[in-house]
PDB file of C-alpha atoms in Angstrom:
ATOM      1  CA  MET A   1      93.304 122.039 121.382  1.00 52.00           C
ATOM      2  CA  SER A   2      91.616 118.994 122.191  1.00 76.00           C
ATOM      3  CA  PHE A   3      90.186 116.225 119.892  1.00 81.00           C
ATOM      4  CA  ASN A   4      87.541 118.134 117.468  1.00 87.00           C
ATOM      5  CA  PRO A   5      86.190 115.374 114.922  1.00 86.00           C
ATOM      6  CA  ALA A   6      84.817 118.232 112.675  1.00 90.00           C
ATOM      7  CA  LYS A   7      88.522 118.761 112.445  1.00 94.00           C
ATOM      8  CA  VAL A   8      90.100 115.697 111.187  1.00 95.00           C
ATOM      9  CA  GLN A   9      90.347 115.072 107.472  1.00 96.00           C
ATOM     10  CA  ASP A  10      88.251 111.605 106.665  1.00 94.00           C
ATOM     11  CA  VAL A  11      90.398 109.317 108.231  1.00 93.00           C
ATOM     12  CA  TRP A  12      88.024 106.911 109.615  1.00 80.00           C
ATOM     13  CA  LYS A  13      87.261 103.343 108.390  1.00 66.00           C
ATOM     14  CA  ASP A  14      84.897 104.167 104.883  1.00 76.00           C
ATOM     15  CA  ALA A  15      86.706 102.727 101.818  1.00 73.00           C
ATOM     16  CA  GLY A  16      83.715 103.501  99.837  1.00 85.00           C
ATOM     17  CA  LYS A  17      82.224 102.269  96.719  1.00 94.00           C
ATOM     18  CA  GLU A  18      84.762 103.582  94.036  1.00 97.00           C
ATOM     19  CA  VAL A  19      88.490 104.629  95.281  1.00 97.00           C
ATOM     20  CA  GLN A  20      91.404 106.492  93.898  1.00 98.00           C
ATOM     21  CA  PHE A  21      94.784 107.002  95.439  1.00 98.00           C
ATOM     22  CA  THR A  22      96.900 109.486  93.879  1.00 98.00           C
ATOM     23  CA  VAL A  23     100.606 110.278  94.873  1.00 98.00           C
ATOM     24  CA  LEU A  24     102.069 112.900  93.217  1.00 98.00           C
ATOM     25  CA  ALA A  25     105.961 114.111  92.946  1.00 98.00           C
ATOM     26  CA  LEU A  26     106.173 118.419  93.323  1.00 98.00           C
ATOM     27  CA  LYS A  27     108.601 119.262  90.093  1.00 98.00           C
ATOM     28  CA  ARG A  28     110.941 121.271  92.693  1.00 98.00           C
ATOM     29  CA  GLN A  29     111.856 123.938  89.728  1.00 98.00           C
ATOM     30  CA  ASP A  30     110.503 126.798  91.933  1.00 97.00           C
ATOM     31  CA  GLN A  31     109.902 126.819  95.172  1.00 97.00           C
ATOM     32  CA  ALA A  32     107.713 130.091  95.677  1.00 97.00           C
ATOM     33  CA  LYS A  33     105.516 129.141  92.801  1.00 97.00           C
ATOM     34  CA  GLU A  34     104.978 125.195  94.195  1.00 98.00           C
ATOM     35  CA  LEU A  35     104.355 126.567  97.353  1.00 97.00           C
ATOM     36  CA  ALA A  36     102.063 129.186  95.981  1.00 97.00           C
ATOM     37  CA  ALA A  37     100.131 126.498  94.156  1.00 98.00           C
ATOM     38  CA  VAL A  38     100.029 124.166  97.200  1.00 98.00           C
ATOM     39  CA  ARG A  39      98.307 126.891  99.177  1.00 97.00           C
ATOM     40  CA  GLU A  40      95.795 127.335  96.388  1.00 97.00           C
ATOM     41  CA  PHE A  41      95.052 123.470  95.981  1.00 98.00           C
ATOM     42  CA  ILE A  42      94.899 123.243  99.937  1.00 97.00           C
ATOM     43  CA  ASP A  43      91.939 126.163  99.860  1.00 96.00           C
ATOM     44  CA  ARG A  44      90.293 124.912  96.790  1.00 96.00           C
ATOM     45  CA  PHE A  45      90.407 121.283  97.416  1.00 96.00           C
ATOM     46  CA  GLN A  46      88.092 122.097 100.750  1.00 94.00           C
ATOM     47  CA  ALA A  47      85.807 124.002  98.375  1.00 95.00           C
ATOM     48  CA  ILE A  48      85.821 121.379  95.801  1.00 97.00           C
ATOM     49  CA  THR A  49      84.953 118.629  98.180  1.00 96.00           C
ATOM     50  CA  ARG A  50      81.765 120.870 100.291  1.00 95.00           C
ATOM     51  CA  SER A  51      80.953 121.719  96.368  1.00 97.00           C
ATOM     52  CA  LEU A  52      80.363 117.893  95.480  1.00 97.00           C
ATOM     53  CA  ARG A  53      78.558 117.245  98.436  1.00 96.00           C
ATOM     54  CA  ILE A  54      75.750 118.937  97.836  1.00 96.00           C
ATOM     55  CA  ARG A  55      75.952 118.373  93.885  1.00 95.00           C
ATOM     56  CA  ALA A  56      75.983 114.635  94.531  1.00 94.00           C
ATOM     57  CA  GLN A  57      74.755 114.411  98.192  1.00 93.00           C
ATOM     58  CA  LYS A  58      74.143 110.531  97.687  1.00 93.00           C
ATOM     59  CA  SER A  59      78.013 110.034  96.532  1.00 94.00           C
ATOM     60  CA  ASN A  60      78.918 110.090 100.375  1.00 94.00           C
ATOM     61  CA  LEU A  61      82.374 111.822  99.042  1.00 96.00           C
ATOM     62  CA  LYS A  62      85.290 111.640 101.289  1.00 96.00           C
ATOM     63  CA  VAL A  63      88.532 112.666 100.875  1.00 97.00           C
ATOM     64  CA  ALA A  64      92.406 112.972 102.588  1.00 97.00           C
ATOM     65  CA  VAL A  65      95.132 115.165 101.559  1.00 98.00           C
ATOM     66  CA  GLY A  66      98.582 114.957 103.234  1.00 98.00           C
ATOM     67  CA  PHE A  67     102.292 115.567 102.702  1.00 98.00           C
ATOM     68  CA  SER A  68     105.284 113.284 103.332  1.00 98.00           C
ATOM     69  CA  ASN A  69     108.280 114.406 105.271  1.00 98.00           C
ATOM     70  CA  ALA A  70     110.501 114.962 101.394  1.00 98.00           C
ATOM     71  CA  ALA A  71     107.522 117.685 100.984  1.00 98.00           C
ATOM     72  CA  TRP A  72     106.927 119.164 104.479  1.00 98.00           C
ATOM     73  CA  ASP A  73     111.224 120.232 104.182  1.00 97.00           C
ATOM     74  CA  TYR A  74     110.761 121.329 100.572  1.00 98.00           C
ATOM     75  CA  LEU A  75     107.846 123.488 101.124  1.00 97.00           C
ATOM     76  CA  PHE A  76     107.672 124.390 104.785  1.00 96.00           C
ATOM     77  CA  PRO A  77     111.555 124.678 105.926  1.00 95.00           C
ATOM     78  CA  ASN A  78     110.880 127.298 108.281  1.00 93.00           C
ATOM     79  CA  ALA A  79     107.746 125.385 109.788  1.00 96.00           C
ATOM     80  CA  PRO A  80     107.467 123.130 113.060  1.00 96.00           C
ATOM     81  CA  LYS A  81     107.016 119.566 111.525  1.00 97.00           C
ATOM     82  CA  PRO A  82     104.667 117.062 113.445  1.00 98.00           C
ATOM     83  CA  LYS A  83     106.705 114.840 115.887  1.00 98.00           C
ATOM     84  CA  GLU A  84     106.331 111.274 114.019  1.00 98.00           C
ATOM     85  CA  LEU A  85     106.746 112.385 110.554  1.00 98.00           C
ATOM     86  CA  ALA A  86     110.140 110.952 108.787  1.00 98.00           C
ATOM     87  CA  THR A  87     110.420 109.209 105.279  1.00 98.00           C
ATOM     88  CA  TYR A  88     110.099 106.444 104.887  1.00 98.00           C
ATOM     89  CA  GLU A  89     112.963 103.813 103.842  1.00 98.00           C
ATOM     90  CA  GLY A  90     111.883 100.572 103.249  1.00 98.00           C
ATOM     91  CA  ILE A  91     111.904  97.173 105.667  1.00 98.00           C
ATOM     92  CA  LYS A  92     113.946  94.609 104.431  1.00 97.00           C
ATOM     93  CA  GLY A  93     114.038  90.820 106.011  1.00 97.00           C
ATOM     94  CA  ASP A  94     115.758  87.692 105.126  1.00 97.00           C
ATOM     95  CA  LYS A  95     113.319  86.893 102.936  1.00 97.00           C
ATOM     96  CA  TYR A  96     111.008  89.360 101.868  1.00 98.00           C
ATOM     97  CA  GLU A  97     110.883  93.625 101.567  1.00 98.00           C
ATOM     98  CA  MET A  98     108.887  96.389 101.341  1.00 98.00           C
ATOM     99  CA  PRO A  99     110.364  99.066  99.138  1.00 98.00           C
ATOM    100  CA  ALA A 100     109.718 102.450 100.153  1.00 98.00           C
ATOM    101  CA  THR A 101     109.064 104.890  96.695  1.00 98.00           C
ATOM    102  CA  PRO A 102     109.093 108.630  96.471  1.00 97.00           C
ATOM    103  CA  GLY A 103     106.079 110.950  96.747  1.00 98.00           C
ATOM    104  CA  ASP A 104     105.377 114.613  97.900  1.00 98.00           C
ATOM    105  CA  ILE A 105     101.828 114.644  97.647  1.00 98.00           C
ATOM    106  CA  PHE A 106      98.958 111.911  98.602  1.00 98.00           C
ATOM    107  CA  LEU A 107      95.153 111.751  97.723  1.00 98.00           C
ATOM    108  CA  HIS A 108      92.957 109.086  98.939  1.00 98.00           C
ATOM    109  CA  VAL A 109      89.726 109.887  97.402  1.00 97.00           C
ATOM    110  CA  ARG A 110      86.644 107.322  97.832  1.00 96.00           C
ATOM    111  CA  ALA A 111      83.177 107.812  96.918  1.00 96.00           C
ATOM    112  CA  ASN A 112      79.417 106.010  95.973  1.00 96.00           C
ATOM    113  CA  ASP A 113      80.334 106.587  92.095  1.00 96.00           C
ATOM    114  CA  GLU A 114      83.335 107.086  89.621  1.00 97.00           C
ATOM    115  CA  ALA A 115      81.754 110.222  88.750  1.00 97.00           C
ATOM    116  CA  THR A 116      81.949 112.114  92.105  1.00 97.00           C
ATOM    117  CA  VAL A 117      85.575 111.107  92.163  1.00 98.00           C
ATOM    118  CA  TYR A 118      86.708 111.958  88.876  1.00 98.00           C
ATOM    119  CA  GLU A 119      85.247 114.763  89.146  1.00 98.00           C
ATOM    120  CA  PHE A 120      87.034 115.646  92.608  1.00 98.00           C
ATOM    121  CA  MET A 121      90.193 114.660  91.135  1.00 98.00           C
ATOM    122  CA  ARG A 122      89.602 116.847  87.463  1.00 98.00           C
ATOM    123  CA  GLN A 123      88.917 120.081  89.641  1.00 98.00           C
ATOM    124  CA  VAL A 124      91.786 119.791  91.599  1.00 97.00           C
ATOM    125  CA  MET A 125      94.416 119.048  89.262  1.00 98.00           C
ATOM    126  CA  LEU A 126      93.408 122.274  87.829  1.00 98.00           C
ATOM    127  CA  PHE A 127      95.266 123.654  90.384  1.00 97.00           C
ATOM    128  CA  ILE A 128      98.001 121.465  91.494  1.00 98.00           C
ATOM    129  CA  GLY A 129      98.493 120.031  87.609  1.00 98.00           C
ATOM    130  CA  ASP A 130     100.807 122.503  86.689  1.00 98.00           C
ATOM    131  CA  VAL A 131     103.714 121.780  89.822  1.00 98.00           C
ATOM    132  CA  THR A 132     103.421 118.488  89.828  1.00 98.00           C
ATOM    133  CA  THR A 133     104.018 114.963  88.247  1.00 98.00           C
ATOM    134  CA  VAL A 134     101.981 112.371  88.568  1.00 98.00           C
ATOM    135  CA  VAL A 135     103.891 108.739  90.457  1.00 98.00           C
ATOM    136  CA  ASP A 136     101.198 106.964  90.789  1.00 98.00           C
ATOM    137  CA  GLU A 137      97.513 106.999  90.038  1.00 98.00           C
ATOM    138  CA  THR A 138      95.269 103.853  91.584  1.00 98.00           C
ATOM    139  CA  HIS A 139      91.508 102.731  90.803  1.00 97.00           C
ATOM    140  CA  GLY A 140      90.310 100.898  93.650  1.00 97.00           C
ATOM    141  CA  PHE A 141      86.556  99.479  93.959  1.00 96.00           C
ATOM    142  CA  ARG A 142      84.623  97.758  96.767  1.00 94.00           C
ATOM    143  CA  TYR A 143      84.661  94.221  96.159  1.00 94.00           C
ATOM    144  CA  PHE A 144      81.230  92.697  97.325  1.00 92.00           C
ATOM    145  CA  GLU A 145      80.044  93.251 100.925  1.00 88.00           C
ATOM    146  CA  GLY A 146      83.343  94.745 101.842  1.00 88.00           C
ATOM    147  CA  ARG A 147      85.788  91.885 101.141  1.00 93.00           C
ATOM    148  CA  ALA A 148      89.997  91.747 100.174  1.00 94.00           C
ATOM    149  CA  ILE A 149      90.358  91.022  96.885  1.00 96.00           C
ATOM    150  CA  ILE A 150      91.957  87.490  97.800  1.00 97.00           C
ATOM    151  CA  GLY A 151      88.037  86.658  99.295  1.00 95.00           C
ATOM    152  CA  PHE A 152      88.037  87.711 102.398  1.00 94.00           C
ATOM    153  CA  ILE A 153      86.349  90.389 105.069  1.00 90.00           C
ATOM    154  CA  ASP A 154      88.597  93.288 105.124  1.00 82.00           C
ATOM    155  CA  GLY A 155      88.844  95.271 108.550  1.00 67.00           C
ATOM    156  CA  THR A 156      87.698  93.218 110.424  1.00 63.00           C
ATOM    157  CA  GLU A 157      90.329  93.974 113.527  1.00 64.00           C
ATOM    158  CA  ASN A 158      89.620  97.990 112.870  1.00 65.00           C
ATOM    159  CA  PRO A 159      88.140 100.126 116.089  1.00 65.00           C
ATOM    160  CA  ASP A 160      84.998 101.786 116.303  1.00 65.00           C
ATOM    161  CA  VAL A 161      84.043 105.097 115.188  1.00 65.00           C
ATOM    162  CA  ASP A 162      84.044 106.114 118.495  1.00 70.00           C
ATOM    163  CA  GLU A 163      86.540 103.974 119.571  1.00 76.00           C
ATOM    164  CA  ALA A 164      89.460 105.492 115.915  1.00 76.00           C
ATOM    165  CA  LYS A 165      90.487 108.560 117.485  1.00 79.00           C
ATOM    166  CA  ASP A 166      92.237 107.107 119.971  1.00 87.00           C
ATOM    167  CA  TYR A 167      93.999 105.141 117.411  1.00 91.00           C
ATOM    168  CA  ALA A 168      93.964 107.210 114.086  1.00 94.00           C
ATOM    169  CA  VAL A 169      93.637 110.773 115.198  1.00 95.00           C
ATOM    170  CA  VAL A 170      96.880 112.929 117.071  1.00 96.00           C
ATOM    171  CA  GLY A 171      96.356 113.856 120.245  1.00 94.00           C
ATOM    172  CA  SER A 172      97.973 116.055 123.028  1.00 93.00           C
ATOM    173  CA  GLU A 173     101.013 114.531 122.734  1.00 94.00           C
ATOM    174  CA  ASP A 174     101.861 116.655 119.578  1.00 96.00           C
ATOM    175  CA  PRO A 175      99.675 119.610 120.225  1.00 95.00           C
ATOM    176  CA  LEU A 176     100.669 121.467 117.523  1.00 95.00           C
ATOM    177  CA  PHE A 177      99.248 118.941 115.291  1.00 97.00           C
ATOM    178  CA  GLU A 178      96.374 118.006 117.078  1.00 96.00           C
ATOM    179  CA  ASN A 179      93.351 116.310 114.624  1.00 96.00           C
ATOM    180  CA  GLY A 180      95.888 115.319 112.293  1.00 97.00           C
ATOM    181  CA  SER A 181      96.972 111.623 111.506  1.00 97.00           C
ATOM    182  CA  TYR A 182      99.732 109.604 109.975  1.00 98.00           C
ATOM    183  CA  ALA A 183      99.064 107.279 106.507  1.00 98.00           C
ATOM    184  CA  PHE A 184     100.957 104.974 105.450  1.00 98.00           C
ATOM    185  CA  ALA A 185     100.229 104.096 101.721  1.00 98.00           C
ATOM    186  CA  GLN A 186     101.339 100.558 100.045  1.00 98.00           C
ATOM    187  CA  LYS A 187     100.811  98.930  96.976  1.00 98.00           C
ATOM    188  CA  TRP A 188     100.741  95.173  96.558  1.00 98.00           C
ATOM    189  CA  ARG A 189     100.419  92.763  93.467  1.00 98.00           C
ATOM    190  CA  HIS A 190      99.336  89.574  93.818  1.00 98.00           C
ATOM    191  CA  GLU A 191      99.571  86.503  91.944  1.00 98.00           C
ATOM    192  CA  MET A 192      96.195  85.289  92.109  1.00 97.00           C
ATOM    193  CA  ASP A 193      96.727  82.092  90.205  1.00 96.00           C
ATOM    194  CA  ILE A 194      98.676  80.866  92.608  1.00 97.00           C
ATOM    195  CA  TRP A 195      96.724  82.212  95.702  1.00 98.00           C
ATOM    196  CA  HIS A 196      93.242  80.407  93.742  1.00 97.00           C
ATOM    197  CA  THR A 197      95.515  77.176  93.533  1.00 98.00           C
ATOM    198  CA  LEU A 198      94.877  76.690  97.471  1.00 98.00           C
ATOM    199  CA  SER A 199      92.325  75.020  99.316  1.00 98.00           C
ATOM    200  CA  THR A 200      89.681  77.163 101.200  1.00 97.00           C
ATOM    201  CA  GLU A 201      91.401  75.454 104.357  1.00 97.00           C
ATOM    202  CA  THR A 202      94.575  76.603 103.451  1.00 98.00           C
ATOM    203  CA  GLN A 203      93.811  80.115 102.713  1.00 98.00           C
ATOM    204  CA  GLU A 204      91.876  80.501 106.201  1.00 97.00           C
ATOM    205  CA  LYS A 205      95.224  78.848 107.875  1.00 98.00           C
ATOM    206  CA  ALA A 206      97.133  81.464 106.442  1.00 98.00           C
ATOM    207  CA  VAL A 207      94.812  84.828 106.943  1.00 97.00           C
ATOM    208  CA  GLY A 208      93.950  83.083 110.472  1.00 96.00           C
ATOM    209  CA  ARG A 209      89.779  83.261 109.790  1.00 96.00           C
ATOM    210  CA  LYS A 210      87.240  81.372 108.484  1.00 95.00           C
ATOM    211  CA  LYS A 211      86.374  82.880 104.854  1.00 94.00           C
ATOM    212  CA  PHE A 212      83.011  82.875 104.304  1.00 91.00           C
ATOM    213  CA  ASP A 213      81.619  84.423 108.041  1.00 91.00           C
ATOM    214  CA  ASP A 214      85.169  85.775 109.243  1.00 90.00           C
ATOM    215  CA  LEU A 215      85.217  83.376 112.689  1.00 94.00           C
ATOM    216  CA  GLU A 216      89.030  83.670 113.809  1.00 94.00           C
ATOM    217  CA  LEU A 217      90.609  80.494 113.589  1.00 96.00           C
ATOM    218  CA  PRO A 218      91.819  79.404 117.099  1.00 96.00           C
ATOM    219  CA  ASP A 219      95.525  79.607 117.568  1.00 94.00           C
ATOM    220  CA  GLY A 220      96.170  76.067 116.910  1.00 95.00           C
ATOM    221  CA  GLU A 221      94.859  75.871 113.790  1.00 96.00           C
ATOM    222  CA  LYS A 222      96.238  79.003 112.260  1.00 97.00           C
ATOM    223  CA  PHE A 223      99.654  78.954 110.534  1.00 98.00           C
ATOM    224  CA  LYS A 224     102.276  80.365 112.647  1.00 97.00           C
ATOM    225  CA  ASN A 225     103.185  83.169 109.761  1.00 98.00           C
ATOM    226  CA  ALA A 226      98.980  83.752 109.375  1.00 97.00           C
ATOM    227  CA  HIS A 227      98.063  87.281 108.679  1.00 97.00           C
ATOM    228  CA  ASN A 228      96.039  88.517 111.711  1.00 94.00           C
ATOM    229  CA  VAL A 229      99.076  86.494 113.621  1.00 96.00           C
ATOM    230  CA  VAL A 230     102.201  88.635 112.551  1.00 97.00           C
ATOM    231  CA  SER A 231     100.547  91.816 111.591  1.00 95.00           C
ATOM    232  CA  GLN A 232      99.742  91.905 115.179  1.00 93.00           C
ATOM    233  CA  VAL A 233     101.903  93.916 117.670  1.00 95.00           C
ATOM    234  CA  GLU A 234     102.844  94.725 121.286  1.00 93.00           C
ATOM    235  CA  PHE A 235     103.728  97.904 123.333  1.00 94.00           C
ATOM    236  CA  ASN A 236     104.611  96.813 126.864  1.00 91.00           C
ATOM    237  CA  GLY A 237     101.768  94.416 126.456  1.00 91.00           C
ATOM    238  CA  VAL A 238      99.180  96.239 125.274  1.00 92.00           C
ATOM    239  CA  SER A 239      98.163  95.299 121.911  1.00 91.00           C
ATOM    240  CA  GLN A 240      97.707  98.096 119.359  1.00 92.00           C
ATOM    241  CA  ASN A 241      95.837  99.303 116.540  1.00 92.00           C
ATOM    242  CA  ILE A 242      95.421 101.775 113.523  1.00 94.00           C
ATOM    243  CA  VAL A 243      92.354 102.090 111.104  1.00 93.00           C
ATOM    244  CA  ARG A 244      93.272 100.058 107.995  1.00 91.00           C
ATOM    245  CA  MET A 245      91.621  99.723 104.505  1.00 92.00           C
ATOM    246  CA  ASN A 246      92.897  97.155 101.755  1.00 94.00           C
ATOM    247  CA  VAL A 247      91.142  98.955  98.738  1.00 96.00           C
ATOM    248  CA  PRO A 248      91.548  96.299  95.428  1.00 97.00           C
ATOM    249  CA  TYR A 249      92.260  96.825  92.440  1.00 98.00           C
ATOM    250  CA  SER A 250      92.488  95.284  89.007  1.00 97.00           C
ATOM    251  CA  ASP A 251      93.074  95.260  85.347  1.00 96.00           C
ATOM    252  CA  PRO A 252      91.348  91.785  84.562  1.00 93.00           C
ATOM    253  CA  ALA A 253      92.508  91.225  80.827  1.00 96.00           C
ATOM    254  CA  THR A 254      96.191  91.525  81.344  1.00 95.00           C
ATOM    255  CA  GLY A 255      95.826  89.651  84.936  1.00 93.00           C
ATOM    256  CA  ILE A 256      97.161  92.798  86.943  1.00 97.00           C
ATOM    257  CA  THR A 257      95.015  92.288  90.746  1.00 98.00           C
ATOM    258  CA  GLY A 258      96.240  93.724  93.688  1.00 98.00           C
ATOM    259  CA  THR A 259      95.436  95.162  97.334  1.00 98.00           C
ATOM    260  CA  TYR A 260      96.398  99.184  98.049  1.00 98.00           C
ATOM    261  CA  PHE A 261      96.818  99.615 101.769  1.00 97.00           C
ATOM    262  CA  ILE A 262      96.309 102.467 103.399  1.00 96.00           C
ATOM    263  CA  GLY A 263      96.462 102.701 107.253  1.00 96.00           C
ATOM    264  CA  TYR A 264      95.795 105.682 108.891  1.00 96.00           C
ATOM    265  CA  ALA A 265      97.343 106.100 112.808  1.00 97.00           C
ATOM    266  CA  ARG A 266      97.844 108.330 115.710  1.00 96.00           C
ATOM    267  CA  HIS A 267     101.604 107.027 116.107  1.00 97.00           C
ATOM    268  CA  TRP A 268     103.622 106.410 112.873  1.00 98.00           C
ATOM    269  CA  GLN A 269     105.583 104.093 115.302  1.00 98.00           C
ATOM    270  CA  VAL A 270     103.141 101.428 115.586  1.00 97.00           C
ATOM    271  CA  THR A 271     102.303 101.208 111.784  1.00 98.00           C
ATOM    272  CA  LYS A 272     105.765 100.795 111.384  1.00 98.00           C
ATOM    273  CA  ALA A 273     106.365  98.338 114.095  1.00 97.00           C
ATOM    274  CA  MET A 274     103.170  95.813 111.840  1.00 97.00           C
ATOM    275  CA  LEU A 275     104.944  96.121 108.531  1.00 98.00           C
ATOM    276  CA  GLU A 276     108.410  95.072 110.703  1.00 98.00           C
ATOM    277  CA  SER A 277     106.907  92.141 112.248  1.00 98.00           C
ATOM    278  CA  MET A 278     104.857  91.325 108.871  1.00 98.00           C
ATOM    279  CA  ILE A 279     108.498  91.115 107.329  1.00 98.00           C
ATOM    280  CA  LYS A 280     110.253  89.143 110.292  1.00 98.00           C
ATOM    281  CA  GLY A 281     107.629  87.073 110.698  1.00 98.00           C
ATOM    282  CA  HIS A 282     107.150  86.179 106.893  1.00 98.00           C
ATOM    283  CA  ASP A 283     103.728  86.908 106.460  1.00 98.00           C
ATOM    284  CA  TYR A 284     101.813  84.313 104.325  1.00 98.00           C
ATOM    285  CA  LEU A 285     100.535  86.957 102.053  1.00 98.00           C
ATOM    286  CA  LEU A 286     103.623  87.991 100.900  1.00 98.00           C
ATOM    287  CA  SER A 287     104.496  84.745  99.518  1.00 98.00           C
ATOM    288  CA  PHE A 288     102.039  85.633  96.435  1.00 98.00           C
ATOM    289  CA  SER A 289     102.826  89.019  96.441  1.00 98.00           C
ATOM    290  CA  LYS A 290     104.861  92.047  94.867  1.00 98.00           C
ATOM    291  CA  ILE A 291     104.900  95.227  97.161  1.00 98.00           C
ATOM    292  CA  LEU A 292     104.992  98.068  94.773  1.00 98.00           C
ATOM    293  CA  SER A 293     105.566 100.987  96.836  1.00 98.00           C
ATOM    294  CA  GLY A 294     105.386 102.782 100.166  1.00 98.00           C
ATOM    295  CA  GLN A 295     105.532 106.325 101.478  1.00 98.00           C
ATOM    296  CA  LEU A 296     104.455 107.847 104.683  1.00 98.00           C
ATOM    297  CA  PHE A 297     102.453 111.159 104.409  1.00 98.00           C
ATOM    298  CA  PHE A 298     100.876 113.379 107.258  1.00 98.00           C
ATOM    299  CA  ILE A 299      97.387 114.177 106.841  1.00 98.00           C
ATOM    300  CA  PRO A 300      96.523 117.825 108.497  1.00 98.00           C
ATOM    301  CA  SER A 301      93.736 119.039 110.416  1.00 97.00           C
ATOM    302  CA  LYS A 302      91.511 121.494 109.101  1.00 96.00           C
ATOM    303  CA  ASP A 303      93.276 123.564 111.757  1.00 96.00           C
ATOM    304  CA  THR A 304      96.313 123.013 110.164  1.00 97.00           C
ATOM    305  CA  LEU A 305      95.444 123.098 107.075  1.00 97.00           C
ATOM    306  CA  ASP A 306      94.039 126.581 106.929  1.00 96.00           C
ATOM    307  CA  GLN A 307      97.080 127.593 108.264  1.00 96.00           C
ATOM    308  CA  ILE A 308      98.947 126.671 104.958  1.00 96.00           C
ATOM    309  CA  VAL A 309      96.673 128.457 102.969  1.00 96.00           C
ATOM    310  CA  ASN A 310      97.218 131.870 104.865  1.00 94.00           C
ATOM    311  CA  GLY A 311     100.981 131.391 105.204  1.00 91.00           C
ATOM    312  CA  ASP A 312     100.812 131.066 108.559  1.00 90.00           C
ATOM    313  CA  LEU A 313     102.463 127.800 109.408  1.00 86.00           C
ATOM    314  CA  THR A 314     106.029 128.886 109.449  1.00 69.00           C
ATOM    315  CA  LYS A 315     104.905 131.936 111.777  1.00 54.00           C
TER     316      LYS A 315
END
């Protein structure tokens, strides 16, 4: 096998206008029944996606579905496993922490309209709802031209689509799971009242970029714990990248506002190193934020999805 974009789920940088993240837990009451439901769900979600792309041609529907390490062990105990799939157990530093939360099945759905997102989720839950419980359901949105909820343009360090495969998609290093991706999902809640008390100059030093035009600040003008400083990592002197999306969510009347972070990576170790660097470096964004959830999921290739449907994964 070799890289084939037609075999990759929607892990590219395309946050969409209306977004839903859903984490489900298997009930673990009847493994055979739940495996059968998962197989039908995987088969149906691909058909539902194709159908909705015809029914709502301007919706730009994109979907990624994945499984945690715990789900993989439960559903496919005799199957080979992606080399870097592990259970995220949280990261704790001397000042901040990024906790781990449970979850078996992850769905990242985005489209240009909420109706398409709703219809996709309504249909797929017909097949998976009876054997799962909802751990978290977060509805996000595109903020103006694609800014994070704190007002800065998002994703400027993401590689171009032509290069993204090198950072987001598993390659020949794991041939059984080539064209898959490691997705790390993490939910943040921000104290926006605190953030809004800061001057624009302070906010820029905290992020490491200009707020209006996104120009990167000189190193000497950034805080030492600026987000774009502590979130960067190098392996053997080479800067590492993932495809990352920071999706705003909010219930403004109740004052609940935050960011749902999703990072797609060829190597989980890269994402993990970024998270550890943020904790160790006391990322400024953590000073007014609380991390509510976090877990690693593997996004199988379409070939692997077919193996799951056909019962061939364990052979």
